[in-house]
Tab-separated table of C-alpha atoms and ligand atoms in Angstrom:
chain	number	residue	atom	x	y	z
A	1	MET	CA	-8.090	21.551	-28.318
A	2	LYS	CA	-10.615	22.153	-25.550
A	3	ARG	CA	-12.533	19.064	-24.507
A	4	GLY	CA	-15.967	19.040	-22.966
A	5	MET	CA	-16.917	17.427	-19.684
A	6	ARG	CA	-15.155	14.135	-19.030
A	7	ASP	CA	-16.479	11.430	-16.754
A	8	ALA	CA	-13.541	11.361	-14.360
A	9	VAL	CA	-10.219	13.055	-13.741
A	10	VAL	CA	-7.721	11.217	-11.554
A	11	VAL	CA	-5.034	13.332	-9.861
A	12	GLY	CA	-1.867	11.358	-9.065
A	13	GLY	CA	-0.482	8.477	-11.101
A	14	GLY	CA	1.138	6.280	-8.445
A	15	VAL	CA	0.046	2.647	-8.172
A	16	VAL	CA	-3.393	3.582	-6.825
A	17	GLY	CA	-4.112	6.486	-9.202
A	18	ALA	CA	-2.908	4.671	-12.326
A	19	ALA	CA	-4.939	1.571	-11.384
A	20	CYS	CA	-7.974	3.776	-10.744
A	21	ALA	CA	-7.703	5.547	-14.119
A	22	LEU	CA	-7.326	2.191	-15.861
A	23	ALA	CA	-10.220	0.567	-13.968
A	24	LEU	CA	-12.638	3.400	-14.757
A	25	ALA	CA	-11.569	3.561	-18.413
A	26	LYS	CA	-12.138	-0.200	-18.735
A	27	LEU	CA	-15.732	0.425	-17.581
A	28	GLY	CA	-16.145	2.694	-20.600
A	29	LEU	CA	-15.712	6.030	-18.786
A	30	ASP	CA	-13.863	8.951	-20.388
A	31	VAL	CA	-10.889	9.423	-18.030
A	32	ALA	CA	-8.040	11.923	-17.725
A	33	LEU	CA	-5.007	11.472	-15.462
A	34	VAL	CA	-2.889	14.325	-14.087
A	35	GLU	CA	0.535	13.481	-12.601
A	36	ALA	CA	3.093	15.915	-11.212
A	37	ARG	CA	6.230	13.886	-12.029
A	38	GLU	CA	7.327	11.662	-14.915
A	39	PRO	CA	6.783	8.099	-13.680
A	40	SER	CA	10.065	6.242	-13.282
A	41	LEU	CA	10.535	3.351	-15.697
A	42	TRP	CA	11.188	-0.029	-14.137
A	43	ASN	CA	14.627	-1.464	-14.739
A	44	ALA	CA	15.182	-5.190	-14.161
A	45	THR	CA	18.808	-4.612	-13.207
A	46	GLN	CA	17.970	-2.042	-10.513
A	47	ARG	CA	15.631	-3.288	-7.827
A	48	ASP	CA	13.274	-0.660	-6.421
A	49	LEU	CA	13.744	-0.338	-2.647
A	50	ARG	CA	10.014	0.191	-2.177
A	51	VAL	CA	8.345	-3.231	-2.275
A	52	TYR	CA	4.864	-4.380	-1.331
A	53	ALA	CA	3.435	-7.610	0.035
A	54	PHE	CA	0.758	-7.721	-2.640
A	55	ALA	CA	-2.498	-9.411	-1.614
A	56	PRO	CA	-4.359	-11.947	-3.800
A	57	ASP	CA	-7.495	-9.803	-4.184
A	58	ASN	CA	-5.363	-6.999	-5.612
A	59	ALA	CA	-3.552	-9.394	-7.939
A	60	ALA	CA	-7.053	-10.344	-9.142
A	61	LEU	CA	-7.874	-6.656	-9.646
A	62	LEU	CA	-4.745	-6.143	-11.755
A	63	ASP	CA	-5.571	-9.337	-13.626
A	64	ALA	CA	-9.005	-7.943	-14.493
A	65	LEU	CA	-7.226	-4.792	-15.725
A	66	GLY	CA	-4.967	-6.930	-17.948
A	67	THR	CA	-1.699	-6.030	-16.198
A	68	TRP	CA	-1.016	-8.782	-13.645
A	69	ASP	CA	0.584	-11.265	-16.051
A	70	SER	CA	3.194	-8.759	-17.157
A	71	VAL	CA	3.964	-7.845	-13.516
A	72	ARG	CA	4.236	-11.466	-12.413
A	73	ASP	CA	6.303	-12.484	-15.435
A	74	ALA	CA	8.726	-9.589	-14.888
A	75	ARG	CA	9.374	-10.121	-11.159
A	76	ALA	CA	6.898	-11.009	-8.426
A	77	GLU	CA	8.029	-13.406	-5.733
A	78	PRO	CA	5.283	-15.573	-4.265
A	79	TYR	CA	5.379	-16.072	-0.526
A	80	ARG	CA	3.780	-19.135	0.997
A	81	ARG	CA	4.316	-18.676	4.698
A	82	MET	CA	4.312	-15.991	7.375
A	83	ARG	CA	6.150	-16.180	10.682
A	84	VAL	CA	5.654	-13.478	13.313
A	85	TRP	CA	7.282	-13.506	16.729
A	86	ASP	CA	8.087	-11.208	19.610
A	87	ALA	CA	11.505	-10.220	20.951
A	88	ALA	CA	10.050	-10.425	24.470
A	89	GLY	CA	9.465	-14.160	24.056
A	90	GLY	CA	6.271	-16.168	23.953
A	91	GLY	CA	4.710	-17.882	20.979
A	92	GLU	CA	4.989	-17.517	17.260
A	93	LEU	CA	2.247	-16.833	14.760
A	94	ALA	CA	2.542	-19.161	11.762
A	95	ILE	CA	0.354	-18.982	8.670
A	96	ASP	CA	0.887	-21.442	5.825
A	97	ALA	CA	-0.606	-21.370	2.347
A	98	ASP	CA	-0.857	-25.179	2.337
A	99	ALA	CA	-3.073	-25.194	5.409
A	100	LEU	CA	-5.323	-22.655	3.709
A	101	GLY	CA	-5.482	-24.661	0.487
A	102	ARG	CA	-3.675	-21.970	-1.529
A	103	SER	CA	-0.513	-22.086	-3.584
A	104	GLU	CA	0.647	-18.733	-2.110
A	105	LEU	CA	-0.375	-16.090	0.441
A	106	GLY	CA	0.615	-13.227	-1.861
A	107	TRP	CA	3.538	-11.797	-3.827
A	108	ILE	CA	6.402	-9.456	-3.056
A	109	VAL	CA	6.369	-6.827	-5.830
A	110	GLU	CA	8.390	-3.678	-6.523
A	111	HIS	CA	6.578	-0.315	-6.566
A	112	ALA	CA	8.313	0.854	-9.764
A	113	LEU	CA	7.326	-2.321	-11.632
A	114	LEU	CA	3.646	-1.830	-10.772
A	115	VAL	CA	3.720	1.831	-11.851
A	116	ASP	CA	5.556	0.946	-15.068
A	117	ARG	CA	3.091	-1.768	-16.115
A	118	LEU	CA	-0.013	0.236	-15.186
A	119	TRP	CA	1.175	3.304	-17.117
A	120	ALA	CA	2.005	1.133	-20.132
A	121	ALA	CA	-1.656	0.048	-20.255
A	122	LEU	CA	-3.177	3.560	-20.042
A	123	PRO	CA	-3.013	4.740	-23.692
A	124	ALA	CA	-4.723	1.624	-25.105
A	125	ALA	CA	-7.511	2.042	-22.541
A	126	GLY	CA	-8.056	5.607	-23.804
A	127	VAL	CA	-6.787	7.423	-20.688
A	128	GLU	CA	-5.319	10.805	-21.588
A	129	SER	CA	-2.492	11.638	-19.236
A	130	SER	CA	-1.114	15.103	-18.504
A	131	CYS	CA	2.394	14.839	-17.077
A	132	PRO	CA	4.186	16.648	-15.572
A	133	GLU	CA	1.304	18.810	-14.422
A	134	LYS	CA	-0.093	19.812	-11.021
A	135	VAL	CA	-3.528	20.723	-9.779
A	136	GLU	CA	-3.749	24.278	-8.467
A	137	SER	CA	-7.443	25.046	-8.123
A	138	LEU	CA	-10.795	23.323	-7.721
A	139	ALA	CA	-14.338	24.491	-8.333
A	140	GLN	CA	-17.314	22.181	-8.105
A	141	ASP	CA	-21.105	22.214	-8.253
A	142	GLU	CA	-23.746	19.478	-8.378
A	143	ARG	CA	-22.921	18.659	-12.014
A	144	GLY	CA	-19.155	18.264	-11.849
A	145	VAL	CA	-15.715	19.651	-11.058
A	146	ARG	CA	-13.298	22.010	-12.750
A	147	LEU	CA	-9.597	21.588	-11.983
A	148	GLY	CA	-7.127	24.358	-12.807
A	149	LEU	CA	-3.632	23.074	-13.662
A	150	ASP	CA	-0.290	24.820	-13.257
A	151	SER	CA	0.097	25.036	-17.060
A	152	GLY	CA	-2.969	27.290	-17.132
A	153	ARG	CA	-5.126	24.522	-18.647
A	154	SER	CA	-8.274	23.292	-16.954
A	155	ILE	CA	-10.107	19.980	-16.950
A	156	GLU	CA	-13.824	19.487	-16.342
A	157	ALA	CA	-15.237	16.148	-15.248
A	158	ARG	CA	-18.216	14.662	-13.462
A	159	ILE	CA	-15.982	13.434	-10.624
A	160	ALA	CA	-12.406	14.102	-9.520
A	161	ILE	CA	-10.387	11.442	-7.723
A	162	ALA	CA	-7.567	12.469	-5.415
A	163	ALA	CA	-4.845	9.806	-5.660
A	164	ASP	CA	-2.049	12.298	-5.045
A	165	GLY	CA	-0.562	10.694	-1.944
A	166	GLY	CA	-0.277	11.572	1.744
A	167	GLU	CA	0.289	15.293	1.091
A	168	SER	CA	-2.678	15.404	-1.318
A	169	ALA	CA	-3.169	18.906	-2.747
A	170	LEU	CA	-6.631	18.034	-4.078
A	171	ARG	CA	-7.716	16.881	-0.605
A	172	GLY	CA	-6.729	20.317	0.725
A	173	LEU	CA	-8.554	22.099	-2.108
A	174	ALA	CA	-11.671	20.047	-1.266
A	175	ASN	CA	-11.345	21.144	2.400
A	176	ILE	CA	-11.154	17.601	3.770
A	177	ALA	CA	-9.380	17.563	7.123
A	178	VAL	CA	-6.956	14.829	8.240
A	179	ASP	CA	-6.258	13.307	11.622
A	180	ALA	CA	-2.505	12.650	11.713
A	181	LEU	CA	-0.311	10.872	14.224
A	182	ASN	CA	3.433	10.981	13.781
A	183	HIS	CA	4.930	7.690	15.015
A	184	ALA	CA	8.364	9.357	15.408
A	185	GLN	CA	9.640	6.227	13.661
A	186	ARG	CA	11.243	5.661	10.275
A	187	GLY	CA	11.130	2.562	8.123
A	188	VAL	CA	14.663	1.599	7.065
A	189	VAL	CA	14.600	-0.361	3.787
A	190	ALA	CA	17.294	-2.311	1.916
A	191	TYR	CA	17.918	-5.617	0.152
A	192	VAL	CA	19.996	-8.155	2.030
A	193	GLU	CA	21.548	-11.544	1.380
A	194	THR	CA	21.150	-14.106	4.140
A	195	ALA	CA	23.259	-17.163	4.930
A	196	LEU	CA	20.137	-19.351	5.033
A	197	PRO	CA	17.409	-19.432	2.349
A	198	HIS	CA	14.289	-17.359	3.066
A	199	GLU	CA	12.048	-20.363	2.320
A	200	GLY	CA	9.442	-18.227	0.534
A	201	THR	CA	8.457	-16.906	3.968
A	202	ALA	CA	7.543	-13.372	5.090
A	203	TRP	CA	9.185	-12.975	8.507
A	204	GLN	CA	8.464	-10.322	11.109
A	205	ARG	CA	9.973	-9.867	14.544
A	206	PHE	CA	8.530	-7.332	16.997
A	207	LEU	CA	11.205	-5.399	18.849
A	208	PRO	CA	10.880	-2.622	21.446
A	209	GLY	CA	11.793	-0.003	18.786
A	210	GLY	CA	9.325	-1.350	16.205
A	211	PRO	CA	8.824	-4.367	13.943
A	212	LEU	CA	11.522	-5.782	11.633
A	213	ALA	CA	10.337	-7.597	8.499
A	214	PHE	CA	12.268	-9.765	6.037
A	215	LEU	CA	10.281	-10.212	2.810
A	216	PRO	CA	11.351	-12.943	0.365
A	217	CYS	CA	12.540	-11.780	-3.067
A	218	GLY	CA	14.126	-13.480	-6.078
A	219	ASP	CA	17.827	-14.421	-6.374
A	220	GLY	CA	17.873	-15.391	-2.692
A	221	LEU	CA	17.505	-11.755	-1.601
A	222	SER	CA	15.251	-10.460	1.158
A	223	SER	CA	13.805	-6.959	1.340
A	224	ILE	CA	13.887	-5.572	4.871
A	225	VAL	CA	11.591	-3.001	6.467
A	226	TRP	CA	13.036	-2.098	9.864
A	227	SER	CA	10.854	0.302	11.875
A	228	LEU	CA	12.945	2.288	14.345
A	229	PRO	CA	12.654	5.461	16.417
A	230	ASN	CA	13.938	8.402	14.335
A	231	ASP	CA	17.294	8.743	16.116
A	232	GLU	CA	17.973	4.993	15.954
A	233	ALA	CA	17.109	4.947	12.231
A	234	ALA	CA	19.571	7.785	11.607
A	235	ARG	CA	22.219	5.915	13.592
A	236	VAL	CA	21.885	2.574	11.739
A	237	LEU	CA	21.765	4.373	8.365
A	238	ALA	CA	25.117	5.973	9.187
A	239	LEU	CA	26.794	2.614	9.997
A	240	ASP	CA	29.071	1.010	7.423
A	241	ASP	CA	27.699	-2.050	5.624
A	242	ALA	CA	29.489	-4.560	7.862
A	243	ALA	CA	28.315	-2.966	11.124
A	244	PHE	CA	24.781	-2.539	9.752
A	245	GLY	CA	24.687	-6.217	8.714
A	246	GLU	CA	25.830	-7.271	12.175
A	247	GLU	CA	23.186	-5.186	13.984
A	248	LEU	CA	20.521	-6.372	11.596
A	249	THR	CA	21.491	-10.012	12.106
A	250	ASN	CA	21.269	-9.591	15.880
A	251	ALA	CA	17.965	-7.714	15.704
A	252	PHE	CA	16.581	-10.628	13.665
A	253	GLU	CA	18.012	-13.229	16.061
A	254	ALA	CA	20.024	-14.567	13.096
A	255	ARG	CA	16.858	-16.394	12.094
A	256	LEU	CA	18.209	-16.645	8.525
A	257	GLY	CA	21.863	-16.711	9.568
A	258	ALA	CA	24.146	-13.722	8.944
A	259	ALA	CA	22.580	-10.909	6.870
A	260	ARG	CA	24.711	-8.870	4.453
A	261	VAL	CA	23.547	-5.633	2.798
A	262	ALA	CA	23.162	-5.985	-0.973
A	263	SER	CA	21.835	-2.534	-1.964
A	264	LYS	CA	21.646	1.102	-0.954
A	265	ARG	CA	19.743	1.807	2.258
A	266	ALA	CA	16.901	4.322	2.581
A	267	ALA	CA	14.348	5.366	5.181
A	268	PHE	CA	10.854	6.815	5.104
A	269	PRO	CA	8.851	8.469	7.876
A	270	LEU	CA	6.064	6.431	9.458
A	271	ARG	CA	2.771	7.966	10.432
A	272	ARG	CA	-0.874	7.208	10.682
A	273	GLN	CA	-3.079	9.647	8.831
A	274	LEU	CA	-6.788	9.419	8.148
A	275	ALA	CA	-8.947	11.809	6.165
A	276	SER	CA	-12.174	12.735	7.962
A	277	SER	CA	-14.125	11.612	4.880
A	278	GLN	CA	-13.302	10.000	1.524
A	279	ARG	CA	-15.721	12.314	-0.289
A	280	ALA	CA	-16.494	16.005	-0.499
A	281	GLY	CA	-19.163	16.623	-3.131
A	282	ARG	CA	-17.757	15.278	-6.390
A	283	VAL	CA	-14.204	14.805	-5.110
A	284	LEU	CA	-13.305	11.291	-3.905
A	285	LEU	CA	-10.142	10.296	-2.039
A	286	VAL	CA	-8.294	7.014	-2.660
A	287	GLY	CA	-4.990	5.529	-1.466
A	288	ASP	CA	-2.581	7.495	0.706
A	289	ALA	CA	-4.587	10.683	0.050
A	290	ALA	CA	-7.251	9.072	2.256
A	291	HIS	CA	-5.185	6.912	4.634
A	292	VAL	CA	-1.532	6.392	5.513
A	293	VAL	CA	-0.918	3.316	7.663
A	294	HIS	CA	2.022	1.734	9.466
A	295	PRO	CA	3.866	-0.686	7.128
A	296	LEU	CA	3.919	-3.512	9.707
A	297	ALA	CA	1.089	-5.340	7.975
A	298	GLY	CA	2.291	-4.466	4.447
A	299	GLN	CA	-1.125	-2.989	3.725
A	300	GLY	CA	-0.237	0.525	2.425
A	301	VAL	CA	-0.886	-0.083	-1.216
A	302	ASN	CA	-3.371	-2.924	-0.640
A	303	LEU	CA	-5.878	-0.671	1.131
A	304	GLY	CA	-5.566	1.901	-1.658
A	305	LEU	CA	-6.253	-0.664	-4.353
A	306	ARG	CA	-9.296	-1.854	-2.378
A	307	ASP	CA	-10.642	1.723	-2.606
A	308	VAL	CA	-10.278	1.364	-6.382
A	309	GLY	CA	-11.854	-2.110	-6.507
A	310	GLY	CA	-14.819	-0.875	-4.453
A	311	LEU	CA	-15.353	2.130	-6.728
A	312	ARG	CA	-15.133	-0.032	-9.810
A	313	ASP	CA	-17.742	-2.444	-8.392
A	314	SER	CA	-20.052	0.414	-7.426
A	315	ILE	CA	-19.930	1.931	-10.935
A	316	ALA	CA	-20.258	-1.468	-12.647
A	317	GLY	CA	-23.291	-2.195	-10.432
A	318	ALA	CA	-24.918	1.069	-11.523
A	319	HIS	CA	-24.190	0.323	-15.183
A	320	ALA	CA	-25.716	-3.158	-14.872
A	321	ARG	CA	-28.924	-1.711	-13.446
A	322	ARG	CA	-28.938	1.359	-15.711
A	323	LEU	CA	-28.691	3.688	-12.735
A	324	ALA	CA	-26.671	6.904	-12.449
A	325	TRP	CA	-23.129	5.771	-11.567
A	326	ASP	CA	-22.242	9.142	-10.018
A	327	SER	CA	-25.332	9.915	-7.926
A	328	PRO	CA	-24.416	11.558	-4.587
A	329	HIS	CA	-26.050	8.663	-2.769
A	330	ARG	CA	-23.925	6.050	-4.597
A	331	LEU	CA	-20.692	8.017	-4.155
A	332	GLN	CA	-21.457	8.507	-0.468
A	333	ARG	CA	-22.132	4.816	0.104
A	334	TRP	CA	-18.761	3.932	-1.427
A	335	ALA	CA	-17.010	6.620	0.651
A	336	ARG	CA	-18.623	5.483	3.907
A	337	GLN	CA	-17.787	1.816	3.389
A	338	ARG	CA	-14.186	2.503	2.451
A	339	ARG	CA	-13.640	5.024	5.280
A	340	SER	CA	-14.891	2.564	7.853
A	341	GLU	CA	-12.687	-0.316	6.652
A	342	ASN	CA	-9.648	1.939	6.314
A	343	ALA	CA	-10.122	3.505	9.754
A	344	LEU	CA	-10.402	0.063	11.323
A	345	SER	CA	-7.175	-1.090	9.644
A	346	ALA	CA	-5.232	2.097	10.449
A	347	HIS	CA	-6.165	1.967	14.142
A	348	ALA	CA	-5.503	-1.780	14.376
A	349	PHE	CA	-1.979	-1.485	12.870
A	350	ASP	CA	-1.306	1.488	15.111
A	351	ALA	CA	-2.418	-0.415	18.221
A	352	ILE	CA	-0.277	-3.438	17.309
A	353	ASN	CA	2.721	-1.173	16.766
A	354	ARG	CA	2.187	0.493	20.148
A	355	ILE	CA	1.587	-2.704	22.108
A	356	TYR	CA	4.562	-4.511	20.603
A	357	SER	CA	6.895	-1.513	20.820
A	358	SER	CA	6.219	-1.208	24.543
A	359	ASP	CA	8.568	-2.289	27.308
A	360	ASP	CA	5.774	-2.155	29.868
A	361	MET	CA	5.261	-5.327	31.825
A	362	LEU	CA	1.620	-6.079	31.086
A	363	PRO	CA	1.598	-5.770	27.282
A	364	THR	CA	4.857	-7.730	27.207
A	365	LEU	CA	3.363	-10.556	29.217
A	366	LEU	CA	0.209	-10.691	27.173
A	367	ARG	CA	1.485	-10.268	23.674
A	368	GLY	CA	3.799	-13.250	23.305
A	369	HIS	CA	1.064	-15.569	24.507
A	370	ALA	CA	-1.400	-13.857	22.200
A	371	LEU	CA	0.798	-14.544	19.163
A	372	GLY	CA	1.416	-18.144	20.168
A	373	LEU	CA	-2.232	-18.696	20.808
A	374	ALA	CA	-3.261	-17.092	17.519
A	375	GLY	CA	-0.731	-19.290	15.743
A	376	ARG	CA	-1.987	-22.472	17.418
A	377	LEU	CA	-5.627	-21.811	16.715
A	378	PRO	CA	-6.076	-22.304	12.982
A	379	PRO	CA	-9.326	-20.299	12.726
A	380	ILE	CA	-7.591	-17.202	14.128
A	381	GLY	CA	-4.602	-17.617	11.818
A	382	ARG	CA	-6.991	-18.051	8.914
A	383	ALA	CA	-9.066	-15.037	9.922
A	384	LEU	CA	-5.960	-12.841	10.228
A	385	TRP	CA	-4.754	-13.873	6.826
A	386	ARG	CA	-8.181	-13.473	5.286
A	387	HIS	CA	-8.250	-9.887	6.527
A	388	ALA	CA	-4.777	-9.193	5.109
A	389	ALA	CA	-5.738	-10.834	1.834
A	390	GLY	CA	-8.951	-8.838	1.512
A	391	LYS	CA	-11.196	-11.899	1.710
B	401	LIG	C1	9.754	6.333	0.430
B	401	LIG	C2	8.543	5.454	0.709
B	401	LIG	C3	8.734	4.095	0.954
B	401	LIG	C4	7.645	3.258	1.209
B	401	LIG	N1	7.856	1.934	1.444
B	401	LIG	C5	6.802	1.123	1.716
B	401	LIG	C6	6.973	-0.255	1.972
B	401	LIG	O1	8.103	-0.760	2.018
B	401	LIG	N2	5.857	-1.012	2.181
B	401	LIG	C7	4.579	-0.478	2.157
B	401	LIG	O2	3.571	-1.186	2.334
B	401	LIG	N3	4.399	0.830	1.917
B	401	LIG	C8	5.463	1.625	1.716
B	401	LIG	N4	5.250	2.947	1.510
B	401	LIG	C9	3.869	3.432	1.457
B	401	LIG	C10	3.292	3.156	0.073
B	401	LIG	O3	4.250	3.564	-0.887
B	401	LIG	C11	1.980	3.885	-0.121
B	401	LIG	O4	1.012	3.365	0.767
B	401	LIG	C12	1.463	3.729	-1.556
B	401	LIG	O5	2.447	4.114	-2.486
B	401	LIG	C13	0.246	4.618	-1.764
B	401	LIG	O6	-0.004	4.752	-3.126
B	401	LIG	P1	-0.705	6.069	-3.711
B	401	LIG	O7	-0.769	5.831	-5.191
B	401	LIG	O8	-1.950	6.342	-2.960
B	401	LIG	O9	0.268	7.287	-3.358
B	401	LIG	P2	1.739	7.642	-3.924
B	401	LIG	O10	2.523	6.416	-4.226
B	401	LIG	O11	2.310	8.624	-2.951
B	401	LIG	O12	1.448	8.379	-5.315
B	401	LIG	C14	0.956	9.700	-5.385
B	401	LIG	C15	1.232	10.242	-6.780
B	401	LIG	O13	0.640	11.549	-6.898
B	401	LIG	C16	1.578	12.438	-7.495
B	401	LIG	N5	1.249	13.792	-7.032
B	401	LIG	C17	1.507	14.320	-5.804
B	401	LIG	N6	1.009	15.583	-5.743
B	401	LIG	C18	0.426	15.832	-6.933
B	401	LIG	C19	-0.277	16.961	-7.473
B	401	LIG	N7	-0.476	18.090	-6.757
B	401	LIG	N8	-0.765	16.907	-8.743
B	401	LIG	C20	-0.573	15.777	-9.480
B	401	LIG	N9	0.085	14.664	-9.009
B	401	LIG	C21	0.565	14.703	-7.768
B	401	LIG	C22	2.934	11.932	-7.041
B	401	LIG	O14	3.956	12.348	-7.924
B	401	LIG	C23	2.726	10.411	-7.059
B	401	LIG	O15	3.019	9.857	-8.313
B	401	LIG	C24	6.331	3.796	1.255
B	401	LIG	C25	6.144	5.169	1.006
B	401	LIG	C26	7.228	5.997	0.748
B	401	LIG	C27	6.995	7.475	0.473
């Protein structure tokens, strides 16, 4: 059956794309979702190695979409404290939920669980998904877009949203350029058991090769993200479990006692990538399609969901005032605001990574004091957390 013009077609059904399709459908828009691969179902007995430090504003977004309770009830570990320190010495940055009057700073959540719960909510919201299917062509004019799919089908809609990740095909079809910087680092991820309890704390130590984070998970496990130069990452991945655990324990100054690997290990390439714009005509970019950031602040998925929250608010605002929700002016305002916040975050994380991965004398002298100072001055600690939490 050939359908007429839809309101929106979302390309890519990862966390950001699925949340976007759901958010727009809940505003009453007619939404289609195109995804290249069958989404993996979450399995409670198999922890996903990709985990996020999920910020409170995004938990509120998922709550508004009716999916947060089922995520939290399945497995989301609240974290109440953050501790950040530098291998070169100096102070420690400490942020505590208590001091901020909150019961938690955020939650550690598995990628696959988020995808699973968001996809489960799509049919009832009226989102029609096409999967597996890829976008192959794009045509657009001032009224809308026409996407050609690899099955030979096409979809017409008033706007298209590229949520198809860092290698976004739709971004390329819309001729939006990217500025990319390869960090020549990889993020090594695994679950580990530690001799001491993690205390519901997200820990991060800056080392010359890159930051090492221990994120608190259920059953006493911690999820590690260890950023290392490519050759070092390959070397530690090739170690046996005992040798890997020993190196990891040393790299973390045994802060939680001896660490023992409790899962497979994997690694993903780290880069900073920014699209020159988050809009070209009636094509909008969200999530990794628009910005890929260093994982040191755990903001990858959080920034993407803020793109979605901003778009939802813009459309809801237009509905409330009976204005055109997809006017070029409105779409452009959203794109400009999101691009500027995302660019700021990407460059800030990149700068922190470079300063703290340096062996040079001056940054080393300055940075430890900077962390200690930031930790001792409550307003700075609060401001840092507020930024991470999207306040
Ligand atoms: C292996 C790995 C590990 C990571 N680990 C961490 C971590 O520990 N912490 C952290 O903060 N961040 C991590 N990240 C980054 C984080 O996953 C991303 O920031 C986040 O997933 C972005 O979400 P997204 O929905 O925009 O993109 P993605 O999750 O990349 O989703 C894009 C979706 O689009 C689909 N797609 C792609 N091309 C097409 C097409 N042509 N047509 C239709 N569909 C298409 C894909 O199948 C996918 O489902 C990791 C990334 C990777 C790749």
